Amino acid sequence: MSRSLVQPIGQKRLTNVAVVRLKKHGMRFEIACYPNTVLSWRSGVEKDIDEVLQSHTVYTNVSKGVLAKSKDLNAAFGTDDHSSICLEILKKGELQVAGKERESMLSSQFRDIATIVMHKTFNPETKRPYTISMIERLMRDIHFAVDPNSTSKKQALELIQELQKHYPIKRCPLRVRAAAPEEEVPILLEKLSEWKATVISKEGTAAQLSVVFELEPGLYKDCHDFVMNKMHGRFEVLAHSLYVDGDTHVDYNDHEDMPAPLPQRTPESVLELNDKLQKQTISSGPKPNEGQQPKQNKCNTCDACFEDAKLYREHHKSEWHKHNMKRKTRQLPPLSEEECTADMELFESKSDLKDYSF
């Protein structure tokens, strides 16, 4: 007589699980979540709790499927309602991930925090922003540790305050435009003077005047409430990244990832260098009245001519030619030899942390 095989029924298998663990009242409680959703829920991106939890059940061991007892839940949380307890564990618990996954996640968040700090700060001594590599080196110098349970923006703001204790670093001012009736403008200017804000310009009509000014980021809420609620005016943030002397554009939020622009050259200096290069090229070639066709080797990448074939070959090995080749791939116009040298020196000085006196 054959025996029938008895199989368990009503068993729910949990696969590809992200476990959130919380220790409370001397006991361990766990919940099963979907991967890559816990941090999204904590940051407010994900709103649907059913997209985060695989089941509204509290375990003592998810991998073995051991459920938490009601008496233990009442002792630790004061209730045995699994749904409310899941929310508390999801909010306060520790996300359990594999070693390599945790390392990758922390490395990515470390980079995100450094990027936020770079966009929000500058060196008050040089009036230039720090590069991302400089910020990361400073973070390592003060032994900064990433908290995976906190948002990158919150940690970046706390990091800025810590860096200010050791290094010359300052928050970038907010550039704001506030519009108010003309009779209210003196009150606004008096308030800006009290906040030590820098007035950039005043424009508008006789009925309504707009004031563009730079303000410390910590005073944003006070200024916003004062303009909108007390003066019933308009409040607009133009930029919250660094303004560089000579810039003709505003760094809006959409362009935060763009690198800091290089100092612009004046048209007079560019014309002088072009004229100098043309004179050198003309003087190095044969005179037109000699009756012979000049034979020159022209580099189309650098837009330069060489009468000597040896100089032409050596030019292709020079840093001048290599630099213009890189600019050509980015569809940028070529630079003269003097401009190229200045451009490379500027790039090297920006990437060297020793230029900043800490």
Tab-separated table of C-alpha atoms in Angstrom:
chain	number	residue	atom	x	y	z
A	1	MET	CA	0.000	0.000	0.000
A	2	SER	CA	1.542	3.277	-1.106
A	3	ARG	CA	1.571	6.258	1.167
A	4	SER	CA	0.432	9.614	-0.129
A	5	LEU	CA	2.936	12.469	0.105
A	6	VAL	CA	1.789	15.139	2.547
A	7	GLN	CA	2.835	18.650	1.491
A	8	PRO	CA	2.332	21.856	3.467
A	9	ILE	CA	-0.498	24.080	2.341
A	10	GLY	CA	-0.923	27.817	2.775
A	11	GLN	CA	2.835	28.326	2.934
A	12	LYS	CA	4.051	31.699	1.681
A	13	ARG	CA	7.612	31.610	0.459
A	14	LEU	CA	9.593	34.841	0.745
A	15	THR	CA	12.199	35.266	-1.989
A	16	ASN	CA	14.525	38.141	-2.810
A	17	VAL	CA	13.903	39.701	0.593
A	18	ALA	CA	15.322	42.820	2.218
A	19	VAL	CA	15.136	42.390	5.994
A	20	VAL	CA	14.673	45.309	8.403
A	21	ARG	CA	15.610	44.408	11.982
A	22	LEU	CA	14.840	46.165	15.267
A	23	LYS	CA	16.011	45.133	18.736
A	24	LYS	CA	13.670	46.217	21.502
A	25	HIS	CA	12.941	45.043	25.044
A	26	GLY	CA	15.768	42.525	24.753
A	27	MET	CA	14.167	40.807	21.745
A	28	ARG	CA	14.748	40.908	17.992
A	29	PHE	CA	11.946	41.655	15.550
A	30	GLU	CA	12.164	41.554	11.745
A	31	ILE	CA	9.985	42.426	8.773
A	32	ALA	CA	10.307	41.291	5.143
A	33	CYS	CA	10.529	44.079	2.540
A	34	TYR	CA	11.136	44.324	-1.170
A	35	PRO	CA	14.718	45.220	-2.136
A	36	ASN	CA	15.593	48.834	-3.031
A	37	THR	CA	12.342	50.197	-1.552
A	38	VAL	CA	13.165	50.788	2.107
A	39	LEU	CA	15.371	53.831	1.500
A	40	SER	CA	12.880	55.195	-1.029
A	41	TRP	CA	10.122	54.991	1.584
A	42	ARG	CA	12.288	56.641	4.242
A	43	SER	CA	13.194	59.497	1.915
A	44	GLY	CA	9.537	60.048	1.016
A	45	VAL	CA	9.796	58.951	-2.616
A	46	GLU	CA	7.679	55.833	-2.122
A	47	LYS	CA	4.291	56.459	-0.489
A	48	ASP	CA	2.539	53.095	-0.846
A	49	ILE	CA	3.446	50.848	2.093
A	50	ASP	CA	2.262	47.765	0.174
A	51	GLU	CA	5.029	48.403	-2.367
A	52	VAL	CA	7.573	48.207	0.463
A	53	LEU	CA	6.379	45.369	2.716
A	54	GLN	CA	6.148	41.845	1.379
A	55	SER	CA	3.688	41.046	4.177
A	56	HIS	CA	2.254	42.887	7.161
A	57	THR	CA	3.750	40.326	9.512
A	58	VAL	CA	6.339	40.648	12.253
A	59	TYR	CA	8.936	37.879	12.566
A	60	THR	CA	11.638	36.994	14.999
A	61	ASN	CA	13.534	35.338	12.144
A	62	VAL	CA	12.509	36.010	8.555
A	63	SER	CA	14.865	33.482	6.976
A	64	LYS	CA	13.373	30.636	9.074
A	65	GLY	CA	9.824	31.966	8.960
A	66	VAL	CA	9.469	32.234	12.754
A	67	LEU	CA	6.618	34.572	13.662
A	68	ALA	CA	6.754	36.876	16.659
A	69	LYS	CA	4.526	35.957	19.572
A	70	SER	CA	1.716	38.255	20.635
A	71	LYS	CA	2.944	38.475	24.228
A	72	ASP	CA	6.396	39.558	23.020
A	73	LEU	CA	4.846	42.223	20.777
A	74	ASN	CA	2.707	43.568	23.639
A	75	ALA	CA	5.724	43.662	25.942
A	76	ALA	CA	7.934	45.504	23.427
A	77	PHE	CA	5.485	47.736	21.546
A	78	GLY	CA	2.424	47.830	23.794
A	79	THR	CA	0.246	46.367	21.038
A	80	ASP	CA	0.016	43.250	18.884
A	81	ASP	CA	-1.170	45.081	15.759
A	82	HIS	CA	1.283	43.861	13.131
A	83	SER	CA	0.607	46.717	10.670
A	84	SER	CA	1.466	49.505	13.125
A	85	ILE	CA	4.474	47.566	14.441
A	86	CYS	CA	5.726	47.078	10.859
A	87	LEU	CA	5.646	50.844	10.349
A	88	GLU	CA	7.689	51.435	13.508
A	89	ILE	CA	10.268	48.793	12.557
A	90	LEU	CA	10.419	50.185	9.036
A	91	LYS	CA	11.089	53.671	10.424
A	92	LYS	CA	13.563	52.854	13.204
A	93	GLY	CA	14.976	49.467	12.240
A	94	GLU	CA	18.293	48.626	10.621
A	95	LEU	CA	18.272	47.464	7.010
A	96	GLN	CA	20.130	44.175	6.608
A	97	VAL	CA	22.069	43.919	3.339
A	98	ALA	CA	24.978	41.847	2.073
A	99	GLY	CA	28.547	43.037	2.568
A	100	LYS	CA	29.275	43.991	-1.047
A	101	GLU	CA	25.855	45.558	-1.480
A	102	ARG	CA	26.329	47.628	1.681
A	103	GLU	CA	29.784	48.736	0.551
A	104	SER	CA	28.448	49.790	-2.836
A	105	MET	CA	25.503	51.617	-1.251
A	106	LEU	CA	27.703	53.495	1.226
A	107	SER	CA	30.198	54.414	-1.502
A	108	SER	CA	27.423	55.788	-3.688
A	109	GLN	CA	25.928	57.790	-0.809
A	110	PHE	CA	29.392	59.081	0.142
A	111	ARG	CA	29.745	60.456	-3.400
A	112	ASP	CA	26.254	61.970	-3.306
A	113	ILE	CA	27.004	63.776	-0.032
A	114	ALA	CA	30.284	65.131	-1.418
A	115	THR	CA	28.473	66.381	-4.530
A	116	ILE	CA	25.868	68.228	-2.464
A	117	VAL	CA	28.593	69.824	-0.333
A	118	MET	CA	30.493	70.892	-3.466
A	119	HIS	CA	27.425	72.666	-4.899
A	120	LYS	CA	26.582	74.426	-1.650
A	121	THR	CA	30.032	75.673	-0.555
A	122	PHE	CA	33.075	77.624	-1.742
A	123	ASN	CA	36.478	78.711	-0.481
A	124	PRO	CA	36.167	82.250	0.958
A	125	GLU	CA	39.894	82.879	0.413
A	126	THR	CA	39.887	82.189	-3.332
A	127	LYS	CA	36.177	82.820	-4.024
A	128	ARG	CA	36.120	79.570	-6.004
A	129	PRO	CA	34.183	76.349	-5.368
A	130	TYR	CA	35.958	73.216	-4.210
A	131	THR	CA	36.197	70.258	-6.580
A	132	ILE	CA	34.539	66.946	-5.796
A	133	SER	CA	37.905	65.263	-5.180
A	134	MET	CA	38.879	67.972	-2.668
A	135	ILE	CA	35.623	67.550	-0.752
A	136	GLU	CA	36.090	63.775	-0.597
A	137	ARG	CA	39.633	64.182	0.724
A	138	LEU	CA	38.427	66.560	3.425
A	139	MET	CA	35.677	64.126	4.380
A	140	ARG	CA	38.236	61.364	4.819
A	141	ASP	CA	40.541	63.663	6.809
A	142	ILE	CA	37.848	64.268	9.436
A	143	HIS	CA	36.889	60.547	9.338
A	144	PHE	CA	33.352	61.163	8.122
A	145	ALA	CA	31.130	58.063	8.279
A	146	VAL	CA	27.980	57.700	6.161
A	147	ASP	CA	24.747	56.953	7.983
A	148	PRO	CA	22.650	54.713	5.684
A	149	ASN	CA	19.501	55.490	7.688
A	150	SER	CA	19.724	59.248	7.061
A	151	THR	CA	19.230	61.236	3.852
A	152	SER	CA	22.205	62.528	1.886
A	153	LYS	CA	21.041	66.155	2.059
A	154	LYS	CA	20.684	66.111	5.844
A	155	GLN	CA	24.148	64.579	6.267
A	156	ALA	CA	25.637	67.074	3.804
A	157	LEU	CA	24.325	70.053	5.810
A	158	GLU	CA	25.699	68.561	9.017
A	159	LEU	CA	29.008	67.845	7.279
A	160	ILE	CA	29.343	71.487	6.166
A	161	GLN	CA	29.072	72.639	9.781
A	162	GLU	CA	31.748	70.129	10.801
A	163	LEU	CA	34.098	71.122	7.958
A	164	GLN	CA	33.785	74.797	8.905
A	165	LYS	CA	35.455	73.991	12.235
A	166	HIS	CA	38.648	72.802	10.511
A	167	TYR	CA	38.867	74.345	7.021
A	168	PRO	CA	38.095	77.635	5.221
A	169	ILE	CA	34.731	76.686	3.771
A	170	LYS	CA	31.556	78.738	3.518
A	171	ARG	CA	27.987	78.218	2.374
A	172	CYS	CA	27.140	79.715	-1.016
A	173	PRO	CA	24.680	82.595	-0.626
A	174	LEU	CA	21.196	82.425	-2.066
A	175	ARG	CA	20.491	84.871	-4.866
A	176	VAL	CA	16.887	85.984	-4.465
A	177	ARG	CA	14.519	88.337	-6.264
A	178	ALA	CA	11.827	89.917	-4.079
A	179	ALA	CA	9.104	92.094	-5.578
A	180	ALA	CA	7.001	94.446	-3.471
A	181	PRO	CA	5.023	97.704	-3.807
A	182	GLU	CA	7.243	100.765	-3.977
A	183	GLU	CA	6.156	102.089	-0.571
A	184	GLU	CA	7.152	98.753	1.034
A	185	VAL	CA	10.651	98.648	-0.482
A	186	PRO	CA	12.310	100.802	2.259
A	187	ILE	CA	11.025	98.349	4.871
A	188	LEU	CA	12.453	95.457	2.834
A	189	LEU	CA	15.820	97.189	2.456
A	190	GLU	CA	15.949	97.871	6.186
A	191	LYS	CA	15.260	94.205	6.867
A	192	LEU	CA	17.944	93.141	4.378
A	193	SER	CA	20.420	95.409	6.138
A	194	GLU	CA	19.508	93.751	9.411
A	195	TRP	CA	20.158	90.331	7.838
A	196	LYS	CA	23.445	91.614	6.345
A	197	ALA	CA	22.291	90.753	2.851
A	198	THR	CA	24.039	92.134	-0.241
A	199	VAL	CA	21.772	94.073	-2.614
A	200	ILE	CA	22.711	93.385	-6.245
A	201	SER	CA	20.231	95.469	-8.216
A	202	LYS	CA	16.855	97.210	-8.180
A	203	GLU	CA	14.500	97.151	-11.114
A	204	GLY	CA	10.816	97.387	-11.967
A	205	THR	CA	8.048	99.900	-12.461
A	206	ALA	CA	6.754	102.646	-10.250
A	207	ALA	CA	3.937	100.419	-9.002
A	208	GLN	CA	6.138	97.466	-8.068
A	209	LEU	CA	9.880	97.299	-7.549
A	210	SER	CA	12.042	94.154	-7.615
A	211	VAL	CA	15.170	93.830	-5.501
A	212	VAL	CA	17.826	91.200	-6.296
A	213	PHE	CA	20.029	90.355	-3.324
A	214	GLU	CA	22.234	87.630	-1.867
A	215	LEU	CA	21.294	86.097	1.467
A	216	GLU	CA	22.688	83.533	3.881
A	217	PRO	CA	20.889	80.190	3.329
A	218	GLY	CA	19.977	79.944	7.006
A	219	LEU	CA	17.762	83.038	6.669
A	220	TYR	CA	15.737	81.640	3.755
A	221	LYS	CA	12.589	80.811	5.742
A	222	ASP	CA	12.549	84.134	7.616
A	223	CYS	CA	12.982	86.092	4.397
A	224	HIS	CA	10.359	84.045	2.558
A	225	ASP	CA	7.765	84.497	5.314
A	226	PHE	CA	8.532	88.228	5.597
A	227	VAL	CA	8.109	88.904	1.850
A	228	MET	CA	5.130	86.608	1.232
A	229	ASN	CA	3.106	87.037	4.433
A	230	LYS	CA	3.896	90.513	5.795
A	231	MET	CA	4.586	92.398	2.563
A	232	HIS	CA	2.356	90.269	0.291
A	233	GLY	CA	5.016	90.410	-2.389
A	234	ARG	CA	6.645	87.878	-4.704
A	235	PHE	CA	9.642	85.749	-3.699
A	236	GLU	CA	11.835	83.910	-6.206
A	237	VAL	CA	15.122	82.055	-5.725
A	238	LEU	CA	17.373	82.711	-8.720
A	239	ALA	CA	20.312	80.526	-7.722
A	240	HIS	CA	21.869	78.784	-4.757
A	241	SER	CA	25.337	78.066	-6.146
A	242	LEU	CA	28.437	80.208	-6.387
A	243	TYR	CA	28.614	83.261	-8.616
A	244	VAL	CA	32.007	83.775	-10.242
A	245	ASP	CA	33.186	87.225	-11.315
A	246	GLY	CA	32.689	87.568	-15.046
A	247	ASP	CA	29.844	85.064	-15.288
A	248	THR	CA	26.943	86.211	-17.425
A	249	HIS	CA	24.567	83.379	-16.571
A	250	VAL	CA	22.696	82.199	-13.521
A	251	ASP	CA	23.318	78.734	-12.097
A	252	TYR	CA	19.789	77.377	-11.879
A	253	ASN	CA	18.931	74.090	-10.218
A	254	ASP	CA	18.902	72.234	-13.530
A	255	HIS	CA	22.565	73.098	-14.074
A	256	GLU	CA	23.942	72.117	-10.693
A	257	ASP	CA	25.896	69.208	-12.166
A	258	MET	CA	27.812	71.483	-14.555
A	259	PRO	CA	31.435	72.150	-13.548
A	260	ALA	CA	32.493	75.624	-12.500
A	261	PRO	CA	33.161	77.789	-15.572
A	262	LEU	CA	36.701	78.854	-16.386
A	263	PRO	CA	37.593	82.554	-16.199
A	264	GLN	CA	36.537	84.200	-19.432
A	265	ARG	CA	39.160	85.803	-21.625
A	266	THR	CA	38.613	89.303	-22.869
A	267	PRO	CA	38.187	89.746	-26.643
A	268	GLU	CA	41.199	92.091	-26.695
A	269	SER	CA	43.572	89.439	-25.323
A	270	VAL	CA	42.299	86.820	-27.774
A	271	LEU	CA	42.712	89.181	-30.731
A	272	GLU	CA	46.236	90.108	-29.647
A	273	LEU	CA	47.253	86.454	-29.430
A	274	ASN	CA	45.718	85.696	-32.844
A	275	ASP	CA	47.517	88.663	-34.431
A	276	LYS	CA	50.781	87.583	-32.849
A	277	LEU	CA	50.386	84.044	-34.151
A	278	GLN	CA	49.550	85.279	-37.646
A	279	LYS	CA	52.597	87.569	-37.687
A	280	GLN	CA	54.839	84.700	-36.593
A	281	THR	CA	53.411	82.460	-39.299
A	282	ILE	CA	53.794	85.092	-42.027
A	283	SER	CA	57.333	86.046	-40.993
A	284	SER	CA	58.479	82.411	-40.914
A	285	GLY	CA	57.379	81.755	-44.506
A	286	PRO	CA	58.954	82.997	-47.777
A	287	LYS	CA	58.106	86.464	-49.018
A	288	PRO	CA	55.449	86.787	-51.720
A	289	ASN	CA	57.737	88.712	-54.088
A	290	GLU	CA	60.235	85.883	-54.337
A	291	GLY	CA	58.072	84.315	-57.047
A	292	GLN	CA	57.863	80.835	-55.429
A	293	GLN	CA	54.885	79.123	-53.864
A	294	PRO	CA	55.336	78.738	-50.074
A	295	LYS	CA	55.318	75.140	-48.914
A	296	GLN	CA	53.823	74.831	-45.449
A	297	ASN	CA	52.508	71.994	-43.326
A	298	LYS	CA	49.225	72.938	-41.687
A	299	CYS	CA	47.723	71.303	-38.599
A	300	ASN	CA	43.955	71.518	-39.004
A	301	THR	CA	43.398	70.597	-35.347
A	302	CYS	CA	45.393	73.539	-33.969
A	303	ASP	CA	44.916	75.817	-37.015
A	304	ALA	CA	48.666	76.448	-37.216
A	305	CYS	CA	51.198	76.227	-40.079
A	306	PHE	CA	54.776	74.915	-39.980
A	307	GLU	CA	57.328	75.434	-42.738
A	308	ASP	CA	59.753	72.860	-41.376
A	309	ALA	CA	58.557	69.244	-41.679
A	310	LYS	CA	60.482	68.287	-38.532
A	311	LEU	CA	58.692	70.945	-36.483
A	312	TYR	CA	55.413	69.735	-37.948
A	313	ARG	CA	56.099	66.162	-36.805
A	314	GLU	CA	57.211	67.294	-33.358
A	315	HIS	CA	54.083	69.417	-33.045
A	316	HIS	CA	51.875	66.296	-33.186
A	317	LYS	CA	53.685	64.974	-30.096
A	318	SER	CA	53.335	68.214	-28.122
A	319	GLU	CA	50.912	68.906	-25.285
A	320	TRP	CA	49.495	71.777	-27.341
A	321	HIS	CA	48.281	69.385	-30.060
A	322	LYS	CA	47.029	66.782	-27.546
A	323	HIS	CA	45.061	69.414	-25.638
A	324	ASN	CA	43.404	70.688	-28.816
A	325	MET	CA	42.570	67.106	-29.817
A	326	LYS	CA	40.631	66.737	-26.557
A	327	ARG	CA	38.835	70.024	-27.227
A	328	LYS	CA	38.020	68.876	-30.756
A	329	THR	CA	36.243	65.769	-29.420
A	330	ARG	CA	34.079	68.093	-27.298
A	331	GLN	CA	33.431	70.306	-30.366
A	332	LEU	CA	35.339	73.251	-28.885
A	333	PRO	CA	37.443	75.677	-30.965
A	334	PRO	CA	41.245	75.263	-30.920
A	335	LEU	CA	43.495	77.333	-28.684
A	336	SER	CA	46.786	78.950	-29.497
A	337	GLU	CA	49.933	77.698	-27.822
A	338	GLU	CA	49.857	80.505	-25.226
A	339	GLU	CA	46.157	79.971	-24.509
A	340	CYS	CA	46.665	76.222	-24.267
A	341	THR	CA	49.462	76.622	-21.705
A	342	ALA	CA	47.341	78.962	-19.593
A	343	ASP	CA	44.348	76.615	-19.818
A	344	MET	CA	46.362	73.584	-18.668
A	345	GLU	CA	47.979	75.515	-15.823
A	346	LEU	CA	44.561	76.660	-14.635
A	347	PHE	CA	43.235	73.083	-14.718
A	348	GLU	CA	46.223	71.794	-12.757
A	349	SER	CA	45.902	74.518	-10.137
A	350	LYS	CA	42.222	73.717	-9.623
A	351	SER	CA	42.912	70.010	-9.157
A	352	ASP	CA	45.709	70.557	-6.632
A	353	LEU	CA	44.569	70.785	-3.033
A	354	LYS	CA	47.821	72.419	-1.978
A	355	ASP	CA	46.722	75.676	-3.528
A	356	TYR	CA	44.313	76.076	-0.630
A	357	SER	CA	45.764	77.016	2.722
A	358	PHE	CA	44.114	74.830	5.365
